[in-house]
C-alpha cells in the first residue's frame, strides 16, 4: 500500500503549459489513495479550468484570496493546515521567487507562506528562466528552507528549445512525494520515547511590574518540540514567556523564572532525551520587593543580582534519572566553537548545538540559524544556514540516530 493512502494533498497549480500534466497528477495521486484539493493561480487558469481540477479531484478548486464563500467556508489558513503535504506543480519561476521571498499577493502564495507542512515543488519553465541566476537563487533559498524539489527534466519544450525546464512526469512527482513523506513520518523514529525540551527566555522579577529578560523568541526550542512530536516522541516542552502558539501534540508547561523552569524540568523526568534550548537568565535580582520601587531623591536603586541554578548542568549531573542523552545549546557572540567546547565539559552534556547570537547574526528572534554540532569527543560538524524548522528536523533525526536501538 502506498504511503499516500489516506493522505490529504494540497496541489498548487501554477501558470504554465505543464499545468495540463497536473490534471493527470491529480489522477495519479488519487490512484495511490490520496485525496487532493487544488489551488489554481490566475496564470494556471489560462491553461486549465478550476472546473477540470474540481471534477478530477472531486473537491472544489480554490482560486481567490478574498472569496467570501471560501473564507466563510474554509479560508486560506485552514487550506494551509488541513492537509498532510503541499505539492506545487508546475512551480513557475514566479511562484518560486514568491516563495523564496515570502511574498503573498494571491491565494496560492498566501497558502504557501502560511503552511508548515512538507512542501514538494516540481519546477517547469523556459530553460533560460530556469538557468537565470535569480531562479537559481530562489532554488537555493527554497532548499535551505527545507522545500523538496523534483526535476525539472531535460528535454524539448513547448518553445522548441532544449534544456532543463520540463516538468517531471506525474508518476515521478507522486514517487517523490511518497519518498518525502516516508522520510518525514514513515518511520516515526522517536516513537515510544519521551523528549523534554526547554525553550524561550526566563523573566526574573525585580518588583511586581519590572523584570530582567533576554531576546530569546523560543522559535528554535518550539521547532524542536514540534519536530520531535512529528517524529513520534511524547514531548514535554517547558517554556518561558513567548508569543508562539503551542506546537501540536506537545505537552506545554509554562513558567516564568529559572527556578520555576528547573522545578518543571525535574517534575517532567524521567526522559529519554533532554534538549535545553532555553535562554535561561543567568542571574536574578537578589531581592524581590512586593511593592513597585518608586523614584526618589536618593537616585536609582542598586540592583544586586544573585546566580540562578544552571538547569542543564543540574540535570546532566543527576545520577539516578539522568536522561541518557542530554543536549545543550551554546549561545555565543565571539569564538563560538572554542566557548562551546569549554561549555560541553563544564555542563556535563553529551552534545552541544552552538550558534552565533551576536546582533549581526540575526539569530535571536530571527527565523534562520547556523549551527555547529559539537560532541563530547570533540567532534565538530557545521551545518549550512537553515530555517529554524529545518535545523529542528535535522537535529531530531540526529537524536533519533544517536538513541536508536540496534
Ligand atoms: N542553561 C541552563 N540554565 C542556566 C543557564 C544556561 O539550563 N541557568 C543552558 C541553556 O539552556 C543552554 C546552555 O545551558 O543549553 C548554555 O547556555 P548559555 O547561555 O550559552 O551559557 P551560560 O551557561 O549562560 O554560559 P556563558 O554565560 O558563559 O555563556
CSV table of C-alpha atoms and ligand atoms in Angstrom, one decimal:
chain,number,residue,atom,x,y,z
A,1,UNK,CA,0.0,0.0,0.0
A,2,UNK,CA,1.3,3.5,-0.8
A,3,UNK,CA,2.2,5.8,2.0
A,4,UNK,CA,-0.1,8.2,0.2
A,5,UNK,CA,-3.2,6.2,1.2
A,6,UNK,CA,-5.5,8.3,3.2
A,7,UNK,CA,-3.1,11.3,2.9
A,8,UNK,CA,-4.5,14.7,2.0
A,9,UNK,CA,-2.5,16.6,-0.6
A,10,UNK,CA,-2.9,20.2,-1.4
A,11,UNK,CA,-2.0,20.7,-5.0
A,12,UNK,CA,-1.0,24.2,-6.1
A,13,UNK,CA,-1.2,24.5,-9.8
A,14,UNK,CA,1.0,27.3,-11.3
A,15,UNK,CA,0.6,29.0,-14.7
A,16,UNK,CA,2.5,27.2,-17.3
A,17,UNK,CA,1.8,24.9,-20.2
A,18,UNK,CA,2.8,22.0,-17.9
A,19,UNK,CA,-0.4,22.7,-15.9
A,20,UNK,CA,-2.3,20.2,-18.1
A,21,UNK,CA,0.0,17.5,-16.7
A,22,UNK,CA,-1.1,18.5,-13.2
A,23,UNK,CA,-4.6,17.3,-14.1
A,24,UNK,CA,-3.0,13.9,-14.7
A,25,UNK,CA,-1.1,14.3,-11.4
A,26,UNK,CA,-4.5,14.6,-9.5
A,27,UNK,CA,-5.5,11.3,-11.0
A,28,UNK,CA,-2.2,9.6,-10.1
A,29,UNK,CA,-2.3,10.8,-6.6
A,30,UNK,CA,-5.9,9.6,-6.2
A,31,UNK,CA,-4.9,6.2,-7.6
A,32,UNK,CA,-2.5,5.9,-4.7
A,33,UNK,CA,-5.2,6.6,-2.2
A,34,UNK,CA,-4.6,10.3,-1.5
A,35,UNK,CA,-7.3,12.9,-1.5
A,36,UNK,CA,-6.4,16.0,-3.5
A,37,UNK,CA,-7.6,19.6,-3.1
A,38,UNK,CA,-6.4,22.1,-5.7
A,39,UNK,CA,-5.5,25.8,-5.6
A,40,UNK,CA,-5.0,27.4,-9.0
A,41,UNK,CA,-3.1,30.6,-9.6
A,42,UNK,CA,-4.5,33.1,-12.1
A,43,UNK,CA,-1.9,32.0,-14.6
A,44,UNK,CA,-2.9,28.4,-14.2
A,45,UNK,CA,-6.5,29.3,-15.2
A,46,UNK,CA,-5.2,30.3,-18.6
A,47,UNK,CA,-4.2,26.7,-19.2
A,48,UNK,CA,-6.7,24.6,-17.2
A,49,UNK,CA,-10.0,25.4,-15.6
A,50,UNK,CA,-11.0,25.2,-12.0
A,51,UNK,CA,-13.8,23.0,-13.1
A,52,UNK,CA,-11.5,20.5,-14.6
A,53,UNK,CA,-9.4,20.4,-11.4
A,54,UNK,CA,-12.6,20.1,-9.3
A,55,UNK,CA,-14.0,17.3,-11.4
A,56,UNK,CA,-10.8,15.3,-11.3
A,57,UNK,CA,-10.2,15.9,-7.6
A,58,UNK,CA,-13.8,15.5,-6.5
A,59,UNK,CA,-13.4,18.7,-4.4
A,60,UNK,CA,-14.0,22.3,-5.1
A,61,UNK,CA,-10.9,24.0,-6.6
A,62,UNK,CA,-9.8,27.3,-4.9
A,63,UNK,CA,-8.7,30.4,-6.8
A,64,UNK,CA,-9.2,33.7,-4.9
A,65,UNK,CA,-7.6,35.0,-1.8
A,66,UNK,CA,-10.6,37.1,-0.9
A,67,UNK,CA,-13.5,34.9,-1.8
A,68,UNK,CA,-16.3,35.4,0.6
A,69,UNK,CA,-17.7,32.0,0.2
A,70,UNK,CA,-14.3,30.5,0.7
A,71,UNK,CA,-13.4,32.5,3.8
A,72,UNK,CA,-16.7,31.6,5.4
A,73,UNK,CA,-16.3,28.0,4.5
A,74,UNK,CA,-12.7,27.0,4.5
A,75,UNK,CA,-10.3,30.1,4.4
A,76,UNK,CA,-6.7,30.3,3.4
A,77,UNK,CA,-5.2,29.4,6.8
A,78,UNK,CA,-7.3,26.3,7.0
A,79,UNK,CA,-6.3,25.4,3.5
A,80,UNK,CA,-2.7,25.7,4.6
A,81,UNK,CA,-3.2,23.4,7.5
A,82,UNK,CA,-5.9,20.8,6.5
A,83,UNK,CA,-3.6,18.6,4.6
A,84,UNK,CA,-0.5,16.3,5.0
A,85,UNK,CA,1.6,17.8,2.3
A,86,UNK,CA,1.7,20.5,-0.3
A,87,UNK,CA,2.7,19.9,-3.9
A,88,UNK,CA,3.4,22.8,-6.3
A,89,UNK,CA,3.2,21.7,-9.9
A,90,UNK,CA,4.1,23.3,-12.1
A,91,UNK,CA,6.3,25.5,-10.0
A,92,UNK,CA,6.9,28.5,-12.2
A,93,UNK,CA,9.8,30.9,-11.8
A,94,UNK,CA,7.3,33.4,-10.5
A,95,UNK,CA,5.9,31.1,-7.8
A,96,UNK,CA,9.5,30.0,-6.8
A,97,UNK,CA,10.5,33.7,-6.4
A,98,UNK,CA,7.4,34.5,-4.4
A,99,UNK,CA,8.0,31.5,-2.1
A,100,UNK,CA,11.7,32.3,-1.7
A,101,UNK,CA,10.9,36.0,-0.9
A,102,UNK,CA,7.9,35.4,1.3
A,103,UNK,CA,5.6,37.4,-1.0
A,104,UNK,CA,1.9,36.6,-0.8
A,105,UNK,CA,-0.2,38.6,-3.3
A,106,UNK,CA,-2.6,35.7,-4.1
A,107,UNK,CA,-4.2,32.7,-2.6
A,108,UNK,CA,-1.6,30.2,-3.8
A,109,UNK,CA,1.4,32.2,-2.4
A,110,UNK,CA,-0.5,33.0,0.8
A,111,UNK,CA,-1.2,29.3,1.4
A,112,UNK,CA,2.5,28.5,0.8
A,113,UNK,CA,3.6,31.2,3.2
A,114,UNK,CA,1.1,30.1,5.9
A,115,UNK,CA,1.8,26.4,5.8
A,116,UNK,CA,4.1,24.4,8.0
A,117,UNK,CA,3.5,21.2,6.0
A,118,UNK,CA,6.2,19.4,4.0
A,119,UNK,CA,6.3,21.0,0.5
A,120,UNK,CA,7.4,19.4,-2.8
A,121,UNK,CA,7.8,21.6,-5.9
A,122,UNK,CA,8.0,20.4,-9.5
A,123,UNK,CA,9.6,23.3,-11.4
A,124,UNK,CA,8.7,23.9,-15.0
A,125,UNK,CA,9.7,26.8,-17.1
A,126,UNK,CA,11.7,28.0,-20.1
A,127,UNK,CA,15.3,26.8,-20.0
A,128,UNK,CA,16.6,30.4,-19.8
A,129,UNK,CA,14.3,31.3,-17.0
A,130,UNK,CA,15.4,28.2,-15.1
A,131,UNK,CA,19.1,28.9,-15.6
A,132,UNK,CA,18.8,32.6,-14.7
A,133,UNK,CA,20.7,33.4,-11.5
A,134,UNK,CA,17.5,34.8,-9.9
A,135,UNK,CA,15.7,31.5,-10.3
A,136,UNK,CA,18.8,29.6,-9.1
A,137,UNK,CA,19.0,31.9,-6.1
A,138,UNK,CA,15.3,31.1,-5.3
A,139,UNK,CA,16.0,27.4,-5.7
A,140,UNK,CA,18.9,27.6,-3.2
A,141,UNK,CA,16.8,29.5,-0.7
A,142,UNK,CA,13.9,27.1,-1.0
A,143,UNK,CA,16.1,24.1,-0.5
A,144,UNK,CA,17.6,25.7,2.6
A,145,UNK,CA,14.1,26.3,3.9
A,146,UNK,CA,13.5,22.6,3.7
A,147,UNK,CA,11.4,22.6,0.5
A,148,UNK,CA,11.8,19.3,-1.5
A,149,UNK,CA,12.4,19.7,-5.3
A,150,UNK,CA,11.7,17.2,-8.1
A,151,UNK,CA,13.1,18.0,-11.5
A,152,UNK,CA,13.0,19.7,-13.8
A,153,UNK,CA,13.8,17.2,-16.5
A,154,UNK,CA,15.8,17.9,-19.6
A,155,UNK,CA,14.1,17.8,-23.0
A,156,UNK,CA,12.4,19.6,-25.7
A,157,UNK,CA,10.0,22.2,-24.5
A,158,UNK,CA,7.0,24.0,-25.9
A,159,UNK,CA,9.1,26.8,-27.3
A,160,UNK,CA,11.2,24.3,-29.3
A,161,UNK,CA,14.2,24.9,-27.0
A,162,UNK,CA,16.1,22.1,-25.4
A,163,UNK,CA,17.5,22.0,-21.9
A,164,UNK,CA,16.4,21.7,-18.3
A,165,UNK,CA,12.9,23.1,-17.6
A,166,UNK,CA,10.4,20.3,-18.4
A,167,UNK,CA,8.2,19.4,-15.5
A,168,UNK,CA,8.8,15.9,-14.2
A,169,UNK,CA,6.2,13.3,-15.2
A,170,UNK,CA,3.2,13.0,-12.8
A,171,UNK,CA,4.0,9.4,-11.7
A,172,UNK,CA,7.6,10.5,-10.8
A,173,UNK,CA,6.2,13.5,-8.8
A,174,UNK,CA,3.9,11.1,-6.9
A,175,UNK,CA,7.0,8.9,-6.3
A,176,UNK,CA,8.9,11.9,-5.0
A,177,UNK,CA,6.0,12.8,-2.7
A,178,UNK,CA,6.0,9.3,-1.3
A,179,UNK,CA,9.7,9.5,-0.6
A,180,UNK,CA,9.3,12.8,1.1
A,181,UNK,CA,6.5,11.6,3.4
A,182,UNK,CA,8.3,8.3,4.1
A,183,UNK,CA,11.3,10.3,5.2
A,184,UNK,CA,9.2,12.6,7.4
A,185,UNK,CA,6.8,10.4,9.1
A,186,UNK,CA,7.1,6.9,7.7
A,187,UNK,CA,9.4,5.5,10.4
A,188,UNK,CA,8.3,7.7,13.4
A,189,UNK,CA,11.9,7.2,14.7
A,190,UNK,CA,11.2,8.6,18.2
A,191,UNK,CA,8.0,6.5,18.8
A,192,UNK,CA,7.8,5.4,22.4
A,193,UNK,CA,10.4,8.0,23.6
A,194,UNK,CA,9.9,10.9,26.0
A,195,UNK,CA,11.7,14.1,24.9
A,196,UNK,CA,12.0,17.0,27.2
A,197,UNK,CA,12.7,20.5,25.7
A,198,UNK,CA,13.2,23.9,27.4
A,199,UNK,CA,12.5,26.9,25.3
A,200,UNK,CA,12.2,30.7,25.4
A,201,UNK,CA,13.6,33.2,27.8
A,202,UNK,CA,13.0,33.4,31.5
A,203,UNK,CA,11.7,36.5,33.3
A,204,UNK,CA,13.3,37.4,36.6
A,205,UNK,CA,11.1,39.8,38.6
A,206,UNK,CA,12.6,43.0,40.1
A,207,UNK,CA,9.3,44.2,41.6
A,208,UNK,CA,5.7,43.5,40.6
A,209,UNK,CA,6.0,45.4,37.4
A,210,UNK,CA,9.6,45.0,36.2
A,211,UNK,CA,11.7,42.0,35.2
A,212,UNK,CA,15.1,41.1,33.7
A,213,UNK,CA,14.9,39.1,30.5
A,214,UNK,CA,16.6,38.5,27.2
A,215,UNK,CA,15.8,38.5,23.5
A,216,UNK,CA,15.0,34.8,23.0
A,217,UNK,CA,11.8,34.2,21.0
A,218,UNK,CA,11.6,30.4,21.7
A,219,UNK,CA,11.4,29.7,17.9
A,220,UNK,CA,14.2,27.2,17.9
A,221,UNK,CA,13.1,25.3,21.0
A,222,UNK,CA,9.5,25.2,19.9
A,223,UNK,CA,10.5,24.0,16.5
A,224,UNK,CA,12.5,21.1,18.1
A,225,UNK,CA,9.5,20.2,20.2
A,226,UNK,CA,7.3,20.2,17.1
A,227,UNK,CA,9.7,18.1,15.1
A,228,UNK,CA,10.1,15.6,17.9
A,229,UNK,CA,6.4,15.2,18.2
A,230,UNK,CA,6.2,14.7,14.4
A,231,UNK,CA,8.9,12.0,14.8
A,232,UNK,CA,6.6,10.2,17.2
A,233,UNK,CA,8.0,11.2,20.5
A,234,UNK,CA,6.0,12.1,23.6
A,235,UNK,CA,7.2,15.7,24.2
A,236,UNK,CA,7.2,17.9,27.2
A,237,UNK,CA,8.0,21.5,26.4
A,238,UNK,CA,8.9,23.7,29.4
A,239,UNK,CA,8.7,27.2,28.1
A,240,UNK,CA,9.4,30.7,29.4
A,241,UNK,CA,7.1,33.6,28.2
A,242,UNK,CA,6.9,33.5,24.4
A,243,UNK,CA,4.3,34.7,21.9
A,244,UNK,CA,4.4,31.5,19.9
A,245,UNK,CA,1.4,29.1,19.6
A,246,UNK,CA,1.8,25.7,21.4
A,247,UNK,CA,3.2,23.1,18.9
A,248,UNK,CA,0.6,20.5,18.0
A,249,UNK,CA,0.7,17.2,20.0
A,250,UNK,CA,3.1,18.6,22.7
A,251,UNK,CA,2.5,19.0,26.5
A,252,UNK,CA,3.5,22.6,27.3
A,253,UNK,CA,4.4,23.7,30.8
A,254,UNK,CA,4.6,27.4,31.1
A,255,UNK,CA,6.9,29.0,33.6
A,256,UNK,CA,8.4,32.5,34.2
A,257,UNK,CA,11.6,32.2,36.2
A,258,UNK,CA,14.7,30.0,36.0
A,259,UNK,CA,13.9,28.4,39.4
A,260,UNK,CA,10.4,27.5,38.1
A,261,UNK,CA,11.9,26.1,34.9
A,262,UNK,CA,14.2,23.8,36.9
A,263,UNK,CA,11.3,22.6,39.1
A,264,UNK,CA,9.2,21.9,36.0
A,265,UNK,CA,12.0,20.1,34.3
A,266,UNK,CA,12.6,17.9,37.4
A,267,UNK,CA,8.9,17.2,37.6
A,268,UNK,CA,8.9,16.0,33.9
A,269,UNK,CA,11.7,13.4,34.4
A,270,UNK,CA,12.4,10.7,33.5
A,271,UNK,CA,13.1,11.4,29.9
A,272,UNK,CA,15.0,9.6,27.2
A,273,UNK,CA,16.4,12.8,25.6
A,274,UNK,CA,16.6,16.3,27.1
A,275,UNK,CA,17.2,19.3,24.9
A,276,UNK,CA,18.0,22.6,26.7
A,277,UNK,CA,17.2,25.3,24.1
A,278,UNK,CA,16.0,27.9,26.6
A,279,UNK,CA,17.9,31.2,27.1
A,280,UNK,CA,17.8,31.0,30.9
A,281,UNK,CA,18.7,34.2,32.8
A,282,UNK,CA,22.0,33.6,34.5
A,283,UNK,CA,21.1,36.0,37.3
A,284,UNK,CA,18.1,37.2,39.1
A,285,UNK,CA,17.6,40.2,41.4
A,286,UNK,CA,18.8,39.3,44.8
A,287,UNK,CA,15.8,40.7,46.5
A,288,UNK,CA,12.2,40.9,45.2
A,289,UNK,CA,10.1,43.6,46.6
A,290,UNK,CA,6.3,43.2,46.9
A,291,UNK,CA,5.7,46.8,46.0
A,292,UNK,CA,6.7,48.8,43.0
A,293,UNK,CA,10.1,50.5,43.5
A,294,UNK,CA,9.4,54.3,43.5
A,295,UNK,CA,11.7,57.0,42.1
A,296,UNK,CA,13.2,59.1,44.9
A,297,UNK,CA,15.7,61.8,45.7
A,298,UNK,CA,18.3,59.1,46.5
A,299,UNK,CA,18.5,58.2,42.8
A,300,UNK,CA,18.3,54.8,41.1
A,301,UNK,CA,18.2,51.8,43.4
A,302,UNK,CA,21.2,49.5,43.4
A,303,UNK,CA,20.3,46.3,41.5
A,304,UNK,CA,22.1,43.4,43.3
A,305,UNK,CA,22.0,40.1,41.4
A,306,UNK,CA,22.3,36.6,42.5
A,307,UNK,CA,23.1,33.5,40.4
A,308,UNK,CA,20.3,31.3,39.1
A,309,UNK,CA,20.6,27.5,39.1
A,310,UNK,CA,22.1,26.1,35.9
A,311,UNK,CA,19.3,23.8,34.8
A,312,UNK,CA,21.3,21.9,32.1
A,313,UNK,CA,24.3,21.3,34.4
A,314,UNK,CA,21.9,20.2,37.3
A,315,UNK,CA,20.1,17.7,35.1
A,316,UNK,CA,23.3,16.4,33.4
A,317,UNK,CA,24.8,15.6,36.9
A,318,UNK,CA,21.8,13.7,38.2
A,319,UNK,CA,22.7,10.1,38.9
A,320,UNK,CA,19.5,8.1,39.3
A,321,UNK,CA,17.5,9.6,36.5
A,322,UNK,CA,19.8,11.5,34.2
A,323,UNK,CA,18.3,11.4,30.7
A,324,UNK,CA,20.6,9.1,28.6
A,325,UNK,CA,21.1,11.9,26.0
A,326,UNK,CA,21.5,15.4,27.3
A,327,UNK,CA,21.8,18.2,24.7
A,328,UNK,CA,22.8,21.8,25.4
A,329,UNK,CA,22.8,24.9,23.3
A,330,UNK,CA,25.6,27.4,23.4
A,331,UNK,CA,24.7,31.0,22.6
A,332,UNK,CA,27.9,32.9,21.9
A,333,UNK,CA,28.8,36.2,20.4
A,334,UNK,CA,32.5,35.5,19.9
A,335,UNK,CA,34.8,32.5,19.5
A,336,UNK,CA,31.7,30.3,19.1
A,337,UNK,CA,33.4,26.9,18.8
A,338,UNK,CA,36.1,27.4,21.5
A,339,UNK,CA,33.5,28.6,24.0
A,340,UNK,CA,31.1,25.8,23.1
A,341,UNK,CA,33.9,23.2,23.6
A,342,UNK,CA,34.5,24.6,27.1
A,343,UNK,CA,30.8,24.5,27.8
A,344,UNK,CA,30.3,20.8,27.0
A,345,UNK,CA,32.9,19.9,29.6
A,346,UNK,CA,31.7,22.4,32.2
A,347,UNK,CA,28.0,21.4,31.8
A,348,UNK,CA,28.5,17.7,31.5
A,349,UNK,CA,26.2,17.3,28.5
A,350,UNK,CA,26.6,14.8,25.6
A,351,UNK,CA,26.2,17.2,22.7
A,352,UNK,CA,26.2,21.0,22.2
A,353,UNK,CA,24.4,22.9,19.5
A,354,UNK,CA,26.4,26.1,19.2
A,355,UNK,CA,25.2,29.2,17.5
A,356,UNK,CA,26.3,32.8,17.0
A,357,UNK,CA,23.8,35.1,18.6
A,358,UNK,CA,25.6,38.3,18.0
A,359,UNK,CA,23.3,41.2,16.8
A,360,UNK,CA,24.8,40.9,13.3
A,361,UNK,CA,23.8,37.2,13.0
A,362,UNK,CA,20.1,38.0,13.4
A,363,UNK,CA,19.6,34.6,15.2
A,364,UNK,CA,17.9,35.9,18.3
A,365,UNK,CA,14.3,36.4,17.3
A,366,UNK,CA,15.0,35.6,13.6
A,367,UNK,CA,13.9,32.6,11.6
A,368,UNK,CA,17.2,31.2,10.4
A,369,UNK,CA,20.1,29.7,12.3
A,370,UNK,CA,23.6,28.5,11.5
A,371,UNK,CA,24.7,25.8,14.0
A,372,UNK,CA,27.7,23.8,14.9
A,373,UNK,CA,27.3,20.4,16.5
A,374,UNK,CA,30.0,19.6,19.0
A,375,UNK,CA,30.3,16.1,20.5
A,376,UNK,CA,31.7,15.1,23.8
A,377,UNK,CA,34.7,13.5,22.0
A,378,UNK,CA,35.5,17.0,20.5
A,379,UNK,CA,33.9,16.2,17.1
A,380,UNK,CA,32.7,19.2,15.2
A,381,UNK,CA,30.1,19.5,12.4
A,382,UNK,CA,29.0,22.7,10.9
A,383,UNK,CA,25.5,22.8,9.2
A,384,UNK,CA,24.6,25.3,6.5
A,385,UNK,CA,22.4,28.2,7.4
A,386,UNK,CA,18.8,26.8,7.6
A,387,UNK,CA,15.4,27.8,8.7
A,388,UNK,CA,14.9,27.1,12.4
A,389,UNK,CA,12.3,24.4,11.4
A,390,UNK,CA,14.8,22.7,9.2
A,391,UNK,CA,17.5,22.8,11.9
A,392,UNK,CA,15.0,21.2,14.3
A,393,UNK,CA,14.1,18.4,11.9
A,394,UNK,CA,17.7,17.7,11.2
A,395,UNK,CA,18.6,17.7,14.9
A,396,UNK,CA,15.7,15.4,15.8
A,397,UNK,CA,16.8,13.0,13.0
A,398,UNK,CA,20.3,13.0,14.5
A,399,UNK,CA,19.0,12.5,18.1
A,400,UNK,CA,16.9,9.5,16.8
A,401,UNK,CA,20.0,8.0,15.2
A,402,UNK,CA,22.1,8.5,18.4
A,403,UNK,CA,19.5,6.8,20.5
A,404,UNK,CA,18.4,4.1,18.0
A,405,UNK,CA,18.5,0.6,19.5
A,406,UNK,CA,20.1,-1.8,17.1
B,1,LIG,N1,21.4,26.9,30.7
B,1,LIG,C1,20.6,26.4,31.7
B,1,LIG,N2,20.5,27.1,32.9
B,1,LIG,C2,21.1,28.3,33.1
B,1,LIG,C3,21.9,28.8,32.0
B,1,LIG,C4,22.0,28.1,30.8
B,1,LIG,O1,20.0,25.3,31.5
B,1,LIG,N3,21.0,28.9,34.2
B,1,LIG,C5,21.6,26.1,29.5
B,1,LIG,C6,21.0,26.7,28.2
B,1,LIG,O2,19.6,26.3,28.0
B,1,LIG,C7,21.9,26.2,27.2
B,1,LIG,C8,23.2,26.0,27.9
B,1,LIG,O3,22.9,26.0,29.2
B,1,LIG,O4,21.6,24.8,26.8
B,1,LIG,C9,24.2,27.1,27.6
B,1,LIG,O5,23.6,28.4,27.8
B,1,LIG,P1,24.4,29.7,27.5
B,1,LIG,O6,23.6,30.9,27.8
B,1,LIG,O7,25.1,29.6,26.2
B,1,LIG,O8,25.6,29.6,28.6
B,1,LIG,P2,25.8,30.1,30.0
B,1,LIG,O9,25.7,28.9,30.9
B,1,LIG,O10,24.9,31.2,30.3
B,1,LIG,O11,27.3,30.5,30.0
B,1,LIG,P3,28.0,31.9,29.5
B,1,LIG,O12,27.3,32.9,30.2
B,1,LIG,O13,29.4,31.7,29.9
B,1,LIG,O14,27.9,31.9,28.0
